Amino acid sequence: YPHSAVLDGAGAYRLRWGRRGSALALRLEVRTRGYVGFGLSASGGMASADIVVGGVERGQPYLQDYFTDENRVLKKDPQQDYHLEYAMENSTHTILAFSRELHTCDTNDKSITESTVRVIWAYHHKDMGEAGKNYHGSNRGTKSLRLLNPERDEVSSASLPYFDLTNKDVPVPDKDTTYWCQMFKIPVQHEKHHVTKVEPLIQKGHENLVHHILLYQCSSNLNDSVLDYGHECYHPNMPDSFLTCETVIFAWAIGGEGFTYPPHVGLSIGTAADPLFVLMEVHYDNPSFTEGLIDNSGLRLIYTPVLRKYDAGVIEAGLWVSLFHNIPPGMPEFVSEGHCTLECLEEALGAERPAGIQVFAVLLHAHLAGRAIRMRHFHNGEEQKLLAYDDEFDFNFQEFQYLKEERTILPGDNLVTECHYSTVDRIRMTWGGLSTRNEMCLSYLLYYPRINLTRCASIPDIMEQLQFIGVKEIYRPVRTWPFIIKSPKQYKNLSFMDAMNKFKWSRSEGVSYNQLVLKLPVNVRCSKTDNAEWSIQGMTALPPEIERPYKTEPVICSSSSCLNCSLFLTLLCIVYITASTIGNTGPFV
């Protein structure tokens, strides 16, 4: 079982898992002598969930496949697809090991894919019993995981040096969204080293307050005076030195663990071309407007003098964050696309790396309305396999996905970040912006070897969006932001934001608007380090002709009857060890 996670805050419920061909093997280690429940849920709740319940009762192991309907009623699944391998119980813990095919052909089961999975768990101090009436009470919860994460070799970092970049007693304002910026100086200088791992240092109790942390490389021409104090980011009074920090070198988001670079790649520090001054941007999400919060969160960077073969880089791709990205209210499904255009990749890669770059991990990023994100890849106009995807996107669980196989990106390729949103519970427009109630559609690509390309994104044309709602003319020259509409009469002297909110959006209008937006010309963003730009920056390009919606690959599933055939050929090991036999050996961990 190469992967493990503690599912509850008290450490009473541990899950271990690993892939076995077309199946997933799981082991539950739970501090109880009663029943143990485990399930997969689209919402993170009990409704329409795929559930397995097991334990050891009077020396006999049991494991039962269940499902719940939309009313959360638990029902025995007529097709039993979870297969017990062994069960154990001691004086404190119950252990269950079982497996299930990733795709079972059972409509009551949830397919296991590379997307985020909302795992639900429960346990009780008594066994299910024949009536199954023992309710788990508060011993239950949910946790988002990726069960099909590729296995990776963890290199021990216990003896390696590290340095911490942490905020110092930052007073978090009692407002919805705060971006706090603090400048740091990399302590490792004069000799090249490689960062091999980055870990989040989130202050205890602030796990839901700190939404994401970005680390930017800043101009090397700064001096130590910029280190004196932090400041709110994107603020009119923000220090000018912050404006030199455009290149993302690392990204962490809520729910993510530490990130370990592959053995042949590292984040270079210590040379003239490497970051000396870095800006750490922390996004605080405080929707309850809690007062008096003081935060000291940040990042730990573990590094080594033993150099790896390649230097890592980061490219921010997708939709440039702006008001030109907008989503009508009341839409169960709305798709936005951000384009890393062939024009940008042709120029940047053609000049820096004609043989292409190798992408090894991707972080997909959206906010509260996000439901699914895909990173689509086109080569010579032909669509390749998805670079990364998450069809069950969870705002509270965003981390780098390691690619199973590194992907080569070549000059002239297209990358499309495709974001799916739901705004059924909103009555006003949703705008691209920094707040978690605003939206984003971004992909962060970790790749090697490092080149001088930091952002490859797009902005849709705003005037054609406004023509959809009947806008004919705006006041020019533009002196205010958002700009003001001149005609027609019903929108006169309104900002374009107010006009879009005034428009009476129906679902059919929203669908038509979505179809229009996806075909609009885009403004190309193609940035270098130190605020420099490739010549294609600001040019207009047409989005590629792509198939919509994306056609997912057909799933090959294994029916329960076929599984039962194979069971005759395998040994099902069911082990029951009494508490007296185990004695005081303690829990299984």
Coordinates of C-alpha atoms in Angstrom, one line a residue:
Y1 CA 0.0 0.0 0.0
P2 CA 2.2 2.9 -1.2
H3 CA -0.3 5.6 -0.2
S4 CA -1.8 6.4 3.2
A5 CA -3.9 9.1 4.8
V6 CA -5.5 9.7 8.3
L7 CA -9.1 10.6 7.6
D8 CA -10.1 12.0 11.0
G9 CA -8.6 14.7 13.3
A10 CA -8.0 12.3 16.2
G11 CA -5.9 9.8 14.2
A12 CA -8.5 7.0 14.8
Y13 CA -9.1 6.2 11.2
R14 CA -6.2 5.5 8.7
L15 CA -6.6 4.5 5.1
R16 CA -3.9 2.8 3.1
W17 CA -4.3 2.1 -0.6
G18 CA -2.6 1.2 -3.9
R19 CA -3.5 0.3 -7.4
R20 CA -3.4 -3.4 -8.5
G21 CA -3.8 -3.5 -12.3
S22 CA -7.5 -2.6 -13.0
A23 CA -8.4 -2.7 -9.3
L24 CA -7.8 -0.7 -6.1
A25 CA -6.6 -2.4 -3.0
L26 CA -7.5 -0.7 0.3
R27 CA -6.7 -1.3 4.0
L28 CA -8.6 0.4 6.8
E29 CA -7.1 0.6 10.3
V30 CA -9.6 2.0 12.7
R31 CA -9.7 2.4 16.5
T32 CA -12.8 0.4 17.2
R33 CA -14.0 -3.2 17.8
G34 CA -17.3 -2.4 16.1
Y35 CA -18.1 -1.9 12.4
V36 CA -16.1 0.2 10.0
G37 CA -17.7 2.1 7.1
F38 CA -16.0 3.5 4.0
G39 CA -17.5 5.1 0.9
L40 CA -17.1 7.2 -2.2
S41 CA -19.5 10.2 -2.7
A42 CA -19.9 12.9 -5.4
S43 CA -20.9 15.5 -2.8
G44 CA -19.0 14.4 0.3
G45 CA -22.3 13.5 1.9
M46 CA -24.3 10.3 2.4
A47 CA -26.7 10.9 -0.6
S48 CA -26.1 8.7 -3.7
A49 CA -22.9 7.2 -2.2
D50 CA -21.1 4.0 -2.9
I51 CA -20.4 2.3 0.6
V52 CA -18.8 -0.7 2.0
V53 CA -19.3 -1.8 5.7
G54 CA -17.2 -4.5 7.5
G55 CA -15.8 -5.8 10.7
V56 CA -15.3 -8.9 12.8
E57 CA -18.2 -10.1 14.9
R58 CA -17.9 -13.1 17.3
G59 CA -14.8 -14.3 15.4
Q60 CA -16.4 -14.0 12.0
P61 CA -15.3 -11.4 9.5
Y62 CA -17.9 -9.6 7.3
L63 CA -17.8 -7.2 4.5
Q64 CA -20.9 -5.9 2.7
D65 CA -21.3 -3.7 -0.4
Y66 CA -24.1 -1.0 0.0
F67 CA -25.3 2.1 -1.7
T68 CA -27.5 5.0 -0.7
D69 CA -30.2 6.7 -2.7
E70 CA -30.7 10.5 -3.0
N71 CA -32.6 10.4 0.4
R72 CA -29.6 8.8 2.1
V73 CA -31.3 5.5 2.6
L74 CA -28.8 2.6 3.0
K75 CA -29.5 -0.4 0.7
K76 CA -27.6 -3.6 0.1
D77 CA -26.1 -3.7 -3.4
P78 CA -27.4 -6.7 -5.4
Q79 CA -24.0 -6.7 -7.1
Q80 CA -21.2 -7.2 -4.5
D81 CA -18.1 -5.6 -5.9
Y82 CA -16.0 -5.2 -2.8
H83 CA -14.0 -8.3 -2.1
L84 CA -12.5 -9.0 1.4
E85 CA -8.9 -10.1 1.5
Y86 CA -8.4 -10.3 5.3
A87 CA -9.8 -8.9 8.6
M88 CA -8.2 -8.6 12.0
E89 CA -9.2 -7.3 15.3
N90 CA -7.2 -6.7 18.6
S91 CA -8.1 -5.1 21.9
T92 CA -8.4 -1.6 20.3
H93 CA -8.4 -1.8 16.5
T94 CA -10.2 -3.4 13.6
I95 CA -8.3 -3.8 10.3
L96 CA -10.0 -4.6 7.0
A97 CA -8.2 -5.2 3.7
F98 CA -10.3 -5.5 0.5
S99 CA -10.3 -4.6 -3.2
R100 CA -12.6 -3.4 -5.9
E101 CA -12.3 -2.9 -9.6
L102 CA -11.9 0.7 -10.7
H103 CA -14.9 0.4 -13.1
T104 CA -17.5 -2.3 -12.2
C105 CA -20.4 -1.9 -14.6
D106 CA -22.6 -1.4 -11.5
T107 CA -24.8 1.8 -11.6
N108 CA -24.7 1.8 -7.8
D109 CA -20.9 2.0 -7.7
K110 CA -18.8 5.1 -8.3
S111 CA -16.0 4.7 -10.9
I112 CA -12.5 5.4 -9.5
T113 CA -10.6 7.8 -11.8
E114 CA -7.7 10.2 -11.6
S115 CA -10.1 12.9 -10.5
T116 CA -10.6 14.0 -6.9
V117 CA -12.6 11.5 -4.8
R118 CA -14.6 12.5 -1.8
V119 CA -14.1 9.7 0.6
I120 CA -16.6 9.3 3.4
W121 CA -15.9 7.3 6.5
A122 CA -17.6 6.2 9.7
Y123 CA -17.2 3.7 12.5
H124 CA -19.1 2.5 15.6
H125 CA -18.1 0.7 18.8
K126 CA -20.6 -2.0 18.1
D127 CA -20.9 -4.3 15.1
M128 CA -23.6 -3.9 12.5
G129 CA -25.7 -6.8 13.7
E130 CA -28.3 -8.4 11.7
A131 CA -30.6 -5.4 11.8
G132 CA -27.8 -2.9 11.1
K133 CA -29.4 -0.3 13.4
N134 CA -26.2 1.0 15.1
Y135 CA -25.8 4.6 13.9
H136 CA -22.3 5.9 13.8
G137 CA -23.2 9.3 15.4
S138 CA -20.3 11.8 15.3
N139 CA -17.8 9.2 14.3
R140 CA -18.0 10.1 10.6
G141 CA -16.5 12.5 8.1
T142 CA -15.3 13.2 4.6
K143 CA -11.9 13.8 3.0
S144 CA -11.0 14.6 -0.5
L145 CA -8.2 12.5 -2.0
R146 CA -6.7 11.4 -5.3
L147 CA -6.8 7.6 -5.1
L148 CA -5.0 7.1 -8.4
N149 CA -2.0 9.3 -7.7
P150 CA 1.0 7.8 -9.5
E151 CA 3.4 6.2 -7.1
R152 CA 6.6 8.2 -6.6
D153 CA 9.9 7.5 -5.0
E154 CA 10.1 9.5 -1.8
V155 CA 13.8 10.5 -1.2
S156 CA 14.4 10.9 2.6
S157 CA 14.9 14.6 3.4
A158 CA 15.5 14.1 7.1
S159 CA 19.2 15.0 7.0
L160 CA 18.9 17.7 4.3
P161 CA 19.2 21.4 5.2
Y162 CA 16.1 23.7 4.9
F163 CA 14.9 27.2 5.3
D164 CA 11.5 28.6 6.2
L165 CA 9.6 31.4 4.6
T166 CA 6.9 32.3 7.1
N167 CA 4.8 35.3 7.9
K168 CA 5.4 37.0 11.3
D169 CA 2.2 37.8 13.3
V170 CA 0.2 39.0 10.3
P171 CA -3.1 40.6 11.4
V172 CA -5.7 39.0 9.1
P173 CA -8.4 41.6 8.5
D174 CA -12.0 40.9 9.3
K175 CA -13.0 40.8 5.7
D176 CA -13.9 38.1 3.1
T177 CA -10.6 38.0 1.1
T178 CA -7.1 39.2 1.9
Y179 CA -4.0 38.7 -0.2
W180 CA -0.9 39.3 2.0
C181 CA 2.5 39.8 0.5
Q182 CA 5.9 39.5 2.2
M183 CA 9.3 39.8 0.6
F184 CA 12.1 37.3 1.6
K185 CA 15.7 36.9 0.7
I186 CA 16.9 33.3 -0.2
P187 CA 19.5 32.5 2.4
V188 CA 21.4 30.1 0.1
Q189 CA 23.7 32.2 -2.1
H190 CA 27.0 32.0 -4.1
E191 CA 26.7 28.4 -4.9
K192 CA 24.1 26.4 -6.8
H193 CA 21.8 24.1 -4.9
H194 CA 18.5 22.4 -5.7
V195 CA 15.3 22.6 -3.7
T196 CA 14.0 19.0 -3.6
K197 CA 10.8 19.4 -1.6
V198 CA 8.5 22.2 -0.5
E199 CA 6.2 21.7 2.5
P200 CA 3.4 24.0 3.7
L201 CA 3.7 25.3 7.2
I202 CA 0.1 26.1 8.1
Q203 CA -0.5 27.5 11.6
K204 CA -2.6 25.1 13.6
G205 CA -6.2 26.0 13.5
H206 CA -5.8 28.0 10.3
E207 CA -6.2 25.1 7.9
N208 CA -9.4 26.7 6.4
L209 CA -8.1 30.3 6.7
V210 CA -5.0 29.9 4.4
H211 CA -6.4 29.2 1.0
H212 CA -3.3 29.3 -1.1
I213 CA 0.3 30.4 -1.1
L214 CA 2.2 31.5 -4.2
L215 CA 6.0 32.1 -4.3
Y216 CA 7.2 34.6 -6.9
Q217 CA 10.7 35.4 -8.1
C218 CA 11.4 39.2 -7.9
S219 CA 14.0 41.5 -9.6
S220 CA 17.6 40.7 -8.5
N221 CA 18.3 44.5 -8.4
L222 CA 16.4 45.0 -5.1
N223 CA 18.2 45.5 -1.8
D224 CA 17.5 44.4 1.7
S225 CA 15.4 47.4 2.5
V226 CA 12.4 45.6 0.8
L227 CA 12.5 43.0 3.6
D228 CA 11.3 45.3 6.4
Y229 CA 7.6 44.7 6.3
G230 CA 4.7 42.9 4.6
H231 CA 1.8 44.6 2.9
E232 CA -1.6 43.8 1.5
C233 CA -1.1 42.7 -2.2
Y234 CA -2.8 44.4 -5.1
H235 CA -3.3 47.5 -3.0
P236 CA -2.8 51.1 -4.3
N237 CA -0.2 51.7 -1.5
M238 CA 1.7 48.4 -2.2
P239 CA 5.5 48.9 -2.4
D240 CA 6.8 49.3 -5.9
S241 CA 9.2 46.4 -5.3
F242 CA 6.3 44.0 -5.2
L243 CA 5.5 44.9 -8.9
T244 CA 8.8 43.3 -9.9
C245 CA 7.6 39.9 -8.7
E246 CA 5.9 38.3 -11.7
T247 CA 7.4 34.8 -12.1
V248 CA 5.7 32.1 -10.1
I249 CA 8.2 29.5 -8.9
F250 CA 5.9 27.5 -6.6
A251 CA 2.2 27.2 -5.8
W252 CA 0.4 25.5 -2.9
A253 CA -3.4 25.4 -2.4
I254 CA -5.7 24.3 0.4
G255 CA -5.8 20.6 1.1
G256 CA -2.5 20.0 -0.6
E257 CA 0.5 18.3 1.0
G258 CA 4.1 18.9 0.5
F259 CA 5.5 18.6 -3.0
T260 CA 8.6 16.5 -3.8
Y261 CA 10.4 17.1 -7.1
P262 CA 11.3 14.0 -9.2
P263 CA 14.8 12.7 -8.7
H264 CA 16.2 14.3 -11.9
V265 CA 14.7 17.7 -11.3
G266 CA 15.1 20.5 -8.7
L267 CA 14.3 24.1 -8.1
S268 CA 17.6 25.9 -8.6
I269 CA 18.8 28.4 -6.0
G270 CA 22.1 30.1 -5.4
T271 CA 23.2 31.3 -8.8
A272 CA 22.8 34.7 -10.6
A273 CA 20.0 33.4 -12.7
D274 CA 18.1 32.1 -9.7
P275 CA 15.7 33.9 -7.3
L276 CA 17.4 36.0 -4.7
F277 CA 14.5 38.0 -3.6
V278 CA 11.1 36.2 -3.5
L279 CA 7.6 37.4 -2.7
M280 CA 5.3 35.1 -0.8
E281 CA 1.6 35.8 -1.5
V282 CA -0.8 34.2 1.0
H283 CA -4.5 34.2 0.3
Y284 CA -6.6 34.4 3.4
D285 CA -10.2 33.3 3.1
N286 CA -12.3 34.7 6.0
P287 CA -16.0 34.5 4.9
S288 CA -17.2 34.7 8.5
F289 CA -15.3 38.0 9.0
T290 CA -13.6 36.7 12.2
E291 CA -11.8 39.4 14.1
G292 CA -8.4 39.2 15.8
L293 CA -6.8 36.5 13.7
I294 CA -3.0 36.5 13.7
D295 CA -1.2 34.2 11.3
N296 CA 2.3 32.8 11.0
S297 CA 1.9 30.4 8.1
G298 CA 4.3 29.9 5.2
L299 CA 6.5 27.4 3.4
R300 CA 9.5 25.2 4.2
L301 CA 12.1 24.6 1.4
I302 CA 14.3 21.6 1.7
Y303 CA 17.4 21.7 -0.5
T304 CA 20.6 19.8 -1.3
P305 CA 24.1 20.6 -2.7
V306 CA 23.9 17.4 -4.7
L307 CA 22.7 18.7 -8.0
R308 CA 20.1 17.1 -10.2
K309 CA 20.2 17.0 -14.0
Y310 CA 17.6 19.7 -14.7
D311 CA 16.3 23.0 -13.3
A312 CA 12.5 23.1 -12.9
G313 CA 10.4 26.0 -14.1
V314 CA 6.7 27.0 -13.7
I315 CA 4.3 28.3 -16.4
E316 CA 1.0 29.9 -15.5
A317 CA -1.5 29.0 -18.2
G318 CA -5.2 29.6 -18.6
L319 CA -7.4 32.7 -18.4
W320 CA -5.8 36.0 -17.4
V321 CA -7.6 37.0 -14.2
S322 CA -9.8 39.9 -15.1
L323 CA -13.4 41.1 -15.4
F324 CA -13.3 40.0 -19.0
H325 CA -13.9 36.5 -17.7
N326 CA -17.5 36.3 -16.5
I327 CA -20.2 33.8 -15.9
P328 CA -24.0 34.4 -16.0
P329 CA -26.1 33.5 -12.9
G330 CA -28.4 30.5 -12.7
M331 CA -26.3 28.3 -14.9
P332 CA -25.9 24.6 -14.0
E333 CA -23.1 24.3 -16.5
F334 CA -20.9 27.1 -18.0
V335 CA -17.5 26.5 -19.7
S336 CA -14.6 28.9 -19.8
E337 CA -11.4 28.4 -21.8
G338 CA -8.0 29.9 -21.3
H339 CA -5.5 29.5 -24.1
C340 CA -1.8 29.0 -24.0
T341 CA -1.7 29.8 -27.7
L342 CA 0.4 28.2 -30.4
E343 CA 1.7 31.7 -31.2
C344 CA 3.1 32.2 -27.7
L345 CA 4.6 28.6 -27.6
E346 CA 6.0 29.0 -31.1
E347 CA 7.9 32.1 -30.3
A348 CA 9.0 31.3 -26.7
L349 CA 9.9 27.6 -27.3
G350 CA 11.3 28.3 -30.8
A351 CA 13.8 30.7 -29.3
E352 CA 14.6 29.0 -26.1
R353 CA 14.0 25.3 -26.5
P354 CA 13.0 24.0 -30.0
A355 CA 13.3 20.4 -28.8
G356 CA 10.4 21.2 -26.3
I357 CA 10.0 21.1 -22.5
Q358 CA 8.9 18.2 -20.3
V359 CA 5.9 18.7 -18.0
F360 CA 5.9 16.5 -14.9
A361 CA 3.2 18.0 -12.7
V362 CA 0.1 20.3 -13.0
L363 CA -1.9 22.2 -10.5
L364 CA -5.5 23.0 -11.7
H365 CA -7.0 26.1 -10.0
A366 CA -10.5 27.6 -9.8
H367 CA -12.7 29.0 -7.0
L368 CA -16.0 28.2 -5.4
A369 CA -18.1 27.9 -8.6
G370 CA -15.6 25.4 -10.2
R371 CA -16.9 21.9 -10.8
A372 CA -14.4 20.4 -13.2
I373 CA -11.1 21.4 -14.9
R374 CA -9.3 19.9 -17.9
M375 CA -5.9 20.7 -19.4
R376 CA -6.2 19.9 -23.1
H377 CA -3.2 19.5 -25.3
F378 CA -3.0 19.9 -29.2
H379 CA -0.1 19.1 -31.4
N380 CA -0.2 20.1 -35.1
G381 CA -3.9 20.6 -34.5
E382 CA -4.4 17.0 -33.3
E383 CA -5.7 16.5 -29.8
Q384 CA -3.5 14.5 -27.5
K385 CA -4.4 12.7 -24.3
L386 CA -5.5 15.1 -21.6
L387 CA -2.5 16.6 -19.8
A388 CA -4.3 16.7 -16.5
Y389 CA -8.0 16.7 -15.4
D390 CA -10.2 16.8 -12.4
D391 CA -13.9 16.0 -13.1
E392 CA -14.8 16.2 -9.4
F393 CA -13.0 19.5 -8.6
D394 CA -13.0 20.4 -4.9
F395 CA -12.3 24.0 -4.0
N396 CA -10.9 22.8 -0.7
F397 CA -8.5 20.3 -2.2
Q398 CA -6.1 21.6 -4.7
E399 CA -2.6 20.1 -5.2
F400 CA -0.1 19.4 -7.9
Q401 CA -1.0 16.2 -9.9
Y402 CA 2.1 14.2 -10.9
L403 CA 1.8 13.0 -14.4
K404 CA 2.1 9.3 -15.0
E405 CA 4.4 10.0 -17.9
E406 CA 6.2 13.3 -18.6
R407 CA 4.7 15.1 -21.5
T408 CA 6.7 17.0 -24.2
I409 CA 5.3 20.4 -25.1
L410 CA 6.7 21.6 -28.5
P411 CA 6.8 24.9 -30.4
G412 CA 3.4 25.4 -32.0
D413 CA 1.4 23.3 -29.6
N414 CA -1.8 24.5 -28.0
L415 CA -2.8 24.2 -24.4
V416 CA -6.4 24.8 -23.4
T417 CA -7.4 25.1 -19.7
E418 CA -11.1 24.2 -19.8
C419 CA -13.1 25.1 -16.6
H420 CA -16.6 24.0 -15.9
Y421 CA -18.7 26.1 -13.5
S422 CA -22.1 26.0 -11.8
T423 CA -23.8 29.2 -10.7
V424 CA -27.3 27.8 -10.1
D425 CA -27.3 29.3 -6.6
R426 CA -26.3 32.8 -7.7
I427 CA -28.5 35.7 -8.9
R428 CA -25.7 38.1 -10.1
M429 CA -22.8 37.7 -12.6
T430 CA -19.7 35.9 -11.4
W431 CA -16.6 37.8 -12.4
G432 CA -13.0 36.8 -12.8
G433 CA -11.1 38.1 -9.8
L434 CA -9.1 37.5 -6.7
S435 CA -11.9 36.7 -4.2
T436 CA -13.0 33.1 -3.7
R437 CA -16.5 34.4 -4.7
N438 CA -14.9 35.6 -8.0
E439 CA -13.5 33.0 -10.4
M440 CA -10.3 31.8 -11.9
C441 CA -9.4 29.3 -14.6
L442 CA -5.7 28.5 -14.3
S443 CA -3.2 25.7 -14.7
Y444 CA 0.3 25.8 -13.2
L445 CA 2.7 23.6 -15.2
L446 CA 5.9 22.3 -13.5
Y447 CA 8.4 21.4 -16.2
Y448 CA 12.1 21.2 -17.2
P449 CA 14.5 22.5 -18.4
R450 CA 13.7 26.0 -17.2
I451 CA 13.1 28.6 -20.0
N452 CA 12.2 32.2 -20.1
L453 CA 8.4 31.8 -20.2
T454 CA 6.4 32.4 -17.1
R455 CA 2.9 33.1 -18.3
C456 CA 1.0 31.8 -21.3
A457 CA -2.6 32.9 -21.1
S458 CA -5.4 34.7 -22.8
I459 CA -8.2 37.2 -22.4
P460 CA -11.5 37.0 -24.3
D461 CA -12.7 40.1 -26.3
I462 CA -15.0 42.2 -24.0
M463 CA -16.7 44.3 -26.6
E464 CA -18.3 41.3 -28.4
Q465 CA -19.4 40.0 -25.0
L466 CA -21.2 43.3 -24.4
Q467 CA -22.7 43.3 -27.9
F468 CA -24.5 40.1 -26.8
I469 CA -26.5 42.1 -24.2
G470 CA -27.2 44.9 -26.7
V471 CA -24.4 47.4 -25.8
K472 CA -23.7 49.7 -28.8
E473 CA -21.2 52.3 -27.7
I474 CA -18.9 53.1 -24.7
Y475 CA -17.4 56.4 -23.6
R476 CA -14.0 56.9 -25.2
P477 CA -11.3 57.6 -24.3
V478 CA -11.7 55.1 -21.4
R479 CA -10.9 57.0 -18.2
T480 CA -12.6 54.8 -15.6
W481 CA -12.5 51.1 -14.7
P482 CA -14.8 49.4 -15.2
F483 CA -15.6 51.6 -18.2
I484 CA -18.9 53.3 -18.8
I485 CA -21.5 52.6 -21.5
K486 CA -22.9 55.4 -23.7
S487 CA -25.7 53.6 -25.5
P488 CA -28.3 52.2 -25.7
K489 CA -30.5 54.1 -23.4
Q490 CA -31.2 51.2 -20.9
Y491 CA -27.5 51.0 -20.1
K492 CA -26.5 54.6 -20.5
N493 CA -23.9 55.7 -17.8
L494 CA -23.8 52.2 -16.3
S495 CA -20.5 50.4 -15.9
F496 CA -20.2 47.3 -18.0
M497 CA -20.5 45.2 -14.8
D498 CA -23.8 46.9 -13.9
A499 CA -25.1 46.4 -17.5
M500 CA -24.3 42.7 -17.4
N501 CA -26.1 42.3 -14.1
K502 CA -29.1 44.3 -15.4
F503 CA -29.5 42.0 -18.3
K504 CA -32.2 39.4 -17.7
W505 CA -30.3 36.1 -17.9
S506 CA -32.3 33.0 -18.7
R507 CA -30.6 29.6 -19.0
S508 CA -31.1 29.6 -22.8
E509 CA -29.5 33.1 -23.0
G510 CA -26.7 31.8 -20.9
V511 CA -26.1 28.8 -23.2
S512 CA -26.1 31.1 -26.2
Y513 CA -23.7 33.4 -24.5
N514 CA -21.4 30.5 -23.6
Q515 CA -21.3 29.4 -27.2
L516 CA -20.4 32.9 -28.3
V517 CA -17.6 33.4 -25.8
L518 CA -15.9 30.1 -26.7
K519 CA -15.5 31.3 -30.3
L520 CA -14.3 34.9 -29.6
P521 CA -10.8 36.1 -30.6
V522 CA -8.4 36.2 -27.6
N523 CA -5.8 38.6 -26.5
V524 CA -2.5 36.8 -26.0
R525 CA -0.5 37.0 -22.8
C526 CA 3.1 35.7 -23.2
S527 CA 5.4 36.9 -20.4
K528 CA 9.0 36.5 -19.5
T529 CA 10.8 37.0 -16.1
D530 CA 11.4 40.5 -14.8
N531 CA 8.2 41.9 -16.3
A532 CA 9.5 41.4 -19.8
E533 CA 7.3 40.2 -22.7
W534 CA 7.6 38.1 -25.8
S535 CA 6.7 40.1 -28.9
I536 CA 3.4 38.2 -29.4
Q537 CA 2.1 39.7 -26.1
G538 CA -1.0 41.8 -26.7
M539 CA -1.7 40.4 -30.1
T540 CA -5.1 38.9 -31.1
A541 CA -5.4 35.3 -31.9
L542 CA -8.2 32.9 -32.8
P543 CA -8.8 30.0 -30.5
P544 CA -8.1 26.6 -32.1
E545 CA -10.9 24.6 -33.7
I546 CA -11.5 22.0 -31.1
E547 CA -14.2 19.5 -30.4
R548 CA -16.7 20.5 -27.8
P549 CA -17.6 19.0 -25.5
Y550 CA -14.5 17.0 -24.8
K551 CA -15.1 13.3 -25.5
T552 CA -13.9 11.2 -22.6
E553 CA -12.1 7.9 -23.3
P554 CA -14.4 4.9 -23.1
V555 CA -14.3 3.0 -19.8
I556 CA -13.6 -0.7 -19.8
C557 CA -15.4 -2.1 -16.7
S558 CA -15.4 -5.5 -15.1
S559 CA -18.7 -7.0 -14.0
S560 CA -19.1 -8.7 -10.7
S561 CA -19.7 -12.1 -12.4
C562 CA -16.4 -11.9 -14.2
L563 CA -14.7 -11.0 -10.9
N564 CA -16.3 -14.0 -9.2
C565 CA -14.9 -16.2 -11.9
S566 CA -11.4 -15.1 -11.1
L567 CA -12.0 -15.6 -7.4
F568 CA -11.7 -19.3 -7.8
L569 CA -8.2 -18.8 -9.0
T570 CA -7.1 -16.6 -6.0
L571 CA -6.7 -17.3 -2.4
L572 CA -8.9 -15.2 -0.2
C573 CA -7.1 -14.9 3.1
I574 CA -9.4 -14.2 6.1
V575 CA -7.5 -13.8 9.3
Y576 CA -9.1 -13.5 12.7
I577 CA -6.8 -13.0 15.6
T578 CA -8.3 -12.8 19.0
A579 CA -7.5 -10.1 21.5
S580 CA -6.1 -12.7 23.9
T581 CA -3.7 -13.9 21.2
I582 CA -2.5 -10.5 20.3
G583 CA -2.3 -9.5 24.0
N584 CA -1.0 -6.0 24.6
T585 CA 0.8 -5.5 21.2
G586 CA -1.2 -2.3 20.8
P587 CA -2.9 -0.9 17.7
F588 CA -2.0 -1.8 14.1
V589 CA -0.5 1.4 12.6

